[in-house]
Coordinates of N, CA and C in Angstrom, one line a residue:
M1 N 0.8 -1.2 0.0 CA 0.0 0.0 0.0 C 0.9 1.3 0.0
A2 N 0.5 2.2 -0.8 CA 1.2 3.5 -0.8 C 0.9 4.3 0.4
L3 N 1.9 5.1 0.8 CA 1.7 6.0 2.0 C 0.8 7.2 1.6
H4 N 1.0 7.7 0.4 CA 0.2 8.9 0.0 C -1.0 8.4 -0.7
G5 N -2.1 9.1 -0.5 CA -3.4 8.7 -1.2 C -4.3 9.8 -1.3
D6 N -5.3 9.6 -2.2 CA -6.4 10.6 -2.3 C -7.6 9.8 -2.7
S7 N -8.7 10.5 -2.5 CA -10.0 9.9 -2.8 C -10.9 11.1 -3.2
S8 N -11.8 10.9 -4.1 CA -12.7 12.0 -4.5 C -14.0 11.5 -5.0
G9 N -15.0 12.3 -5.0 CA -16.3 11.9 -5.5 C -17.2 13.1 -5.6
E10 N -18.4 12.8 -5.9 CA -19.5 13.9 -6.0 C -20.8 13.3 -5.8
F11 N -21.8 14.1 -5.4 CA -23.1 13.7 -5.3 C -24.0 14.9 -5.3
D12 N -25.3 14.7 -5.7 CA -26.3 15.8 -5.9 C -27.1 15.9 -4.6
T13 N -27.5 17.1 -4.3 CA -28.4 17.4 -3.2 C -29.6 18.1 -3.7
K14 N -30.6 18.2 -2.8 CA -31.8 18.9 -3.2 C -31.7 20.4 -2.7
S15 N -30.8 20.7 -1.8 CA -30.7 22.0 -1.2 C -30.0 22.9 -2.1
P16 N -30.4 24.2 -2.1 CA -29.6 25.2 -2.9 C -28.2 25.3 -2.4
A17 N -27.3 25.6 -3.3 CA -25.9 25.6 -3.0 C -25.5 26.5 -1.9
D18 N -26.0 27.8 -1.9 CA -25.6 28.8 -0.9 C -26.1 28.3 0.5
K19 N -27.3 27.8 0.5 CA -27.9 27.4 1.8 C -27.1 26.2 2.4
L20 N -26.8 25.2 1.6 CA -26.1 24.0 2.0 C -24.7 24.4 2.5
F21 N -24.0 25.2 1.7 CA -22.7 25.6 2.1 C -22.6 26.4 3.4
T22 N -23.5 27.3 3.5 CA -23.6 28.1 4.7 C -23.9 27.3 6.0
S23 N -24.8 26.3 5.8 CA -25.1 25.4 7.0 C -23.9 24.6 7.3
F24 N -23.2 24.1 6.3 CA -22.0 23.3 6.6 C -20.9 24.0 7.3
T25 N -20.7 25.3 6.8 CA -19.5 26.0 7.4 C -19.9 26.7 8.7
D26 N -21.1 27.0 9.0 CA -21.5 27.7 10.2 C -21.0 27.0 11.4
D27 N -21.1 25.7 11.5 CA -20.8 25.0 12.7 C -19.8 23.8 12.5
I28 N -18.8 24.1 11.6 CA -17.9 23.0 11.2 C -17.0 22.5 12.3
N29 N -16.5 23.4 13.2 CA -15.6 22.9 14.2 C -16.3 22.0 15.2
S30 N -17.5 22.4 15.7 CA -18.2 21.5 16.7 C -18.6 20.2 16.0
T31 N -18.9 20.2 14.7 CA -19.3 19.0 14.0 C -18.2 18.0 14.1
F32 N -17.0 18.4 13.7 CA -15.9 17.5 13.6 C -15.3 17.2 15.0
D33 N -15.5 18.1 16.0 CA -15.2 17.7 17.3 C -16.0 16.5 17.8
I34 N -17.3 16.5 17.5 CA -18.1 15.4 17.8 C -17.7 14.1 17.2
I35 N -17.3 14.2 15.9 CA -16.9 13.0 15.1 C -15.6 12.4 15.6
S36 N -14.6 13.3 15.8 CA -13.3 12.7 16.0 C -12.4 13.4 17.1
N37 N -13.0 14.4 17.8 CA -12.2 15.1 18.7 C -10.8 15.6 18.1
E38 N -10.9 16.1 16.9 CA -9.7 16.5 16.2 C -9.7 18.0 16.1
K39 N -8.5 18.6 15.9 CA -8.4 20.0 15.6 C -8.5 20.2 14.1
I40 N -9.3 21.3 13.8 CA -9.6 21.6 12.4 C -8.9 23.0 12.0
T41 N -8.2 23.0 11.0 CA -7.7 24.2 10.4 C -8.5 24.3 9.1
E42 N -9.1 25.5 8.9 CA -10.0 25.6 7.7 C -9.7 26.8 6.9
Y43 N -10.0 26.7 5.7 CA -10.1 27.8 4.7 C -11.4 27.8 4.1
V44 N -12.1 28.9 4.1 CA -13.4 29.0 3.5 C -13.4 30.0 2.4
G45 N -13.7 29.6 1.2 CA -13.8 30.5 0.0 C -15.2 30.7 -0.3
W46 N -15.8 31.8 0.1 CA -17.2 32.0 -0.1 C -17.6 32.2 -1.5
E47 N -16.8 32.8 -2.3 CA -17.2 33.1 -3.7 C -17.4 31.8 -4.5
K48 N -16.5 30.8 -4.3 CA -16.7 29.5 -5.0 C -17.3 28.4 -4.2
R49 N -17.8 28.8 -3.0 CA -18.4 27.8 -2.0 C -17.4 26.6 -1.8
T50 N -16.2 26.9 -1.4 CA -15.2 25.9 -1.2 C -14.7 26.0 0.2
V51 N -14.6 24.9 0.9 CA -13.9 24.8 2.2 C -12.9 23.7 2.2
T52 N -11.7 24.0 2.8 CA -10.6 23.1 2.9 C -10.4 22.9 4.4
L53 N -10.4 21.6 4.8 CA -10.2 21.3 6.2 C -8.9 20.5 6.3
S54 N -8.0 20.9 7.2 CA -6.9 20.0 7.6 C -7.1 19.6 9.0
M55 N -7.1 18.3 9.2 CA -7.4 17.7 10.5 C -6.1 17.2 11.2
S56 N -6.0 17.5 12.5 CA -4.9 16.9 13.3 C -5.5 16.7 14.7
G57 N -4.8 15.8 15.4 CA -5.3 15.4 16.7 C -5.0 13.9 16.9
N58 N -5.4 13.4 18.0 CA -5.0 12.0 18.4 C -5.4 11.0 17.4
L59 N -6.6 11.0 16.9 CA -7.1 9.9 16.0 C -6.4 10.1 14.6
V60 N -6.2 11.3 14.1 CA -5.6 11.5 12.8 C -4.1 11.4 12.9
S61 N -3.5 12.0 13.9 CA -2.0 12.0 14.1 C -1.5 10.6 14.3
D62 N -2.2 9.8 15.0 CA -1.8 8.4 15.2 C -1.6 7.6 14.0
S63 N -2.3 8.0 12.9 CA -2.2 7.2 11.7 C -1.8 8.0 10.4
Y64 N -1.9 9.3 10.4 CA -1.7 10.1 9.2 C -0.8 11.3 9.5
K65 N 0.2 11.5 8.6 CA 1.0 12.7 8.7 C 0.1 13.9 8.2
K66 N -0.7 13.6 7.2 CA -1.5 14.7 6.5 C -2.9 14.1 6.3
F67 N -3.9 15.0 6.6 CA -5.3 14.7 6.2 C -5.9 16.0 5.8
K68 N -6.3 16.1 4.6 CA -6.9 17.4 4.1 C -8.0 17.1 3.2
A69 N -9.2 17.7 3.5 CA -10.4 17.5 2.7 C -10.8 18.8 2.1
T70 N -11.2 18.8 0.8 CA -11.7 20.0 0.2 C -13.1 19.7 -0.3
I71 N -14.1 20.5 0.0 CA -15.5 20.4 -0.4 C -15.9 21.6 -1.1
T72 N -16.5 21.4 -2.3 CA -17.0 22.5 -3.1 C -18.5 22.2 -3.4
V73 N -19.3 23.2 -3.2 CA -20.8 23.1 -3.4 C -21.1 24.0 -4.6
T74 N -21.7 23.5 -5.7 CA -22.0 24.3 -6.8 C -23.5 24.1 -7.2
P75 N -24.1 25.2 -7.6 CA -25.5 25.0 -8.1 C -25.6 24.1 -9.3
K76 N -26.7 23.4 -9.4 CA -26.9 22.5 -10.5 C -27.2 23.5 -11.7
A77 N -26.8 23.1 -12.9 CA -26.8 23.9 -14.1 C -28.3 24.1 -14.6
Y78 N -29.1 23.1 -14.5 CA -30.4 23.1 -15.1 C -31.6 23.0 -14.1
E79 N -31.3 23.2 -12.9 CA -32.4 23.1 -11.9 C -32.4 24.3 -11.0
A80 N -33.6 24.8 -10.6 CA -33.7 26.0 -9.8 C -33.1 25.7 -8.4
D81 N -33.5 24.6 -7.8 CA -33.0 24.2 -6.5 C -32.0 23.0 -6.7
G82 N -31.2 22.8 -5.8 CA -30.3 21.7 -5.8 C -28.9 22.1 -6.1
S83 N -28.0 21.2 -5.7 CA -26.6 21.5 -5.9 C -25.8 20.2 -6.1
R84 N -24.6 20.4 -6.4 CA -23.7 19.3 -6.6 C -22.5 19.5 -5.6
V85 N -22.2 18.4 -4.8 CA -21.1 18.5 -3.8 C -19.9 17.7 -4.4
L86 N -18.8 18.4 -4.6 CA -17.6 17.7 -5.0 C -16.6 17.6 -3.8
W87 N -16.1 16.5 -3.5 CA -15.2 16.4 -2.4 C -13.9 15.7 -2.8
T88 N -12.8 16.1 -2.3 CA -11.5 15.5 -2.5 C -10.8 15.4 -1.1
V89 N -10.2 14.2 -0.9 CA -9.5 14.0 0.4 C -8.1 13.6 0.0
E90 N -7.1 14.3 0.6 CA -5.7 13.9 0.4 C -5.1 13.5 1.8
F91 N -4.3 12.4 1.8 CA -3.8 11.9 3.0 C -2.4 11.3 2.8
E92 N -1.7 11.3 3.9 CA -0.4 10.6 4.0 C -0.3 9.8 5.2
K93 N -0.2 8.5 5.1 CA -0.1 7.6 6.2 C 1.2 7.6 6.9
I94 N 1.3 7.3 8.2 CA 2.6 7.3 8.8 C 3.3 5.9 8.6
R95 N 2.5 4.9 8.3 CA 3.1 3.5 8.0 C 2.3 2.8 6.9
H96 N 2.9 1.8 6.3 CA 2.2 1.1 5.3 C 1.0 0.3 5.8
D97 N 1.0 -0.1 7.0 CA -0.1 -1.0 7.5 C -1.3 -0.2 8.0
V98 N -1.3 1.1 7.8 CA -2.4 2.0 8.2 C -3.5 1.9 7.1
E99 N -4.7 1.7 7.5 CA -5.8 1.7 6.5 C -6.1 3.1 5.9
D100 N -6.7 3.1 4.7 CA -7.1 4.4 4.2 C -8.2 5.0 5.1
P101 N -8.3 6.3 5.2 CA -9.3 6.9 6.1 C -10.7 6.9 5.7
V102 N -11.2 5.7 5.3 CA -12.6 5.6 4.8 C -13.6 6.0 5.8
W103 N -13.4 5.8 7.1 CA -14.4 6.1 8.1 C -14.6 7.7 8.2
I104 N -13.4 8.4 8.0 CA -13.5 9.9 8.1 C -14.3 10.4 6.9
I105 N -13.9 9.8 5.7 CA -14.6 10.2 4.5 C -16.1 9.9 4.5
D106 N -16.4 8.7 5.0 CA -17.8 8.4 5.1 C -18.6 9.3 6.1
S107 N -17.9 9.7 7.2 CA -18.6 10.6 8.2 C -18.8 11.9 7.5
L108 N -17.9 12.4 6.8 CA -18.0 13.7 6.1 C -19.2 13.7 5.1
I109 N -19.2 12.7 4.3 CA -20.3 12.6 3.3 C -21.7 12.4 3.9
N110 N -21.7 11.5 4.9 CA -23.0 11.4 5.6 C -23.5 12.6 6.3
Y111 N -22.5 13.4 6.9 CA -22.9 14.7 7.5 C -23.5 15.6 6.5
L112 N -22.8 15.8 5.3 CA -23.3 16.7 4.3 C -24.7 16.2 3.8
K113 N -24.9 14.9 3.7 CA -26.3 14.4 3.3 C -27.3 14.7 4.3
E114 N -26.9 14.6 5.6 CA -27.9 14.9 6.7 C -28.3 16.3 6.7
I115 N -27.3 17.2 6.4 CA -27.6 18.7 6.3 C -28.7 18.9 5.2
D116 N -28.4 18.2 4.1 CA -29.3 18.3 2.9 C -30.7 17.8 3.3
G117 N -30.8 16.7 4.1 CA -32.1 16.2 4.5 C -32.8 17.2 5.4
V118 N -32.1 17.9 6.3 CA -32.7 18.8 7.2 C -33.2 20.1 6.5
L119 N -32.4 20.5 5.5 CA -32.8 21.8 4.8 C -33.9 21.5 3.9

């Protein structure tokens, strides 16, 4: 297994892009504190609805030198409501026997889908 890795994907939501992005970024630190008790360094680009999260802390640092997720929310081209969420995760493991961070990625995607369900 390689030490460096990345994963990406996309999915559609029913929520308008601005509303989904604002809801996600408004409470981002407390959300990920609940998930992983990790420290979050974030960059929020409001114009392009992009947020980049770099996580560190006990759970991440024990397995990864680097964990960075970038999420972009864009309006759908042909629908009044709805948006597309694009996500990319980059990571570097500290050892070859460390698993890919699938549980963190799944938590992030599920959280975004929950926000969409509430909105």
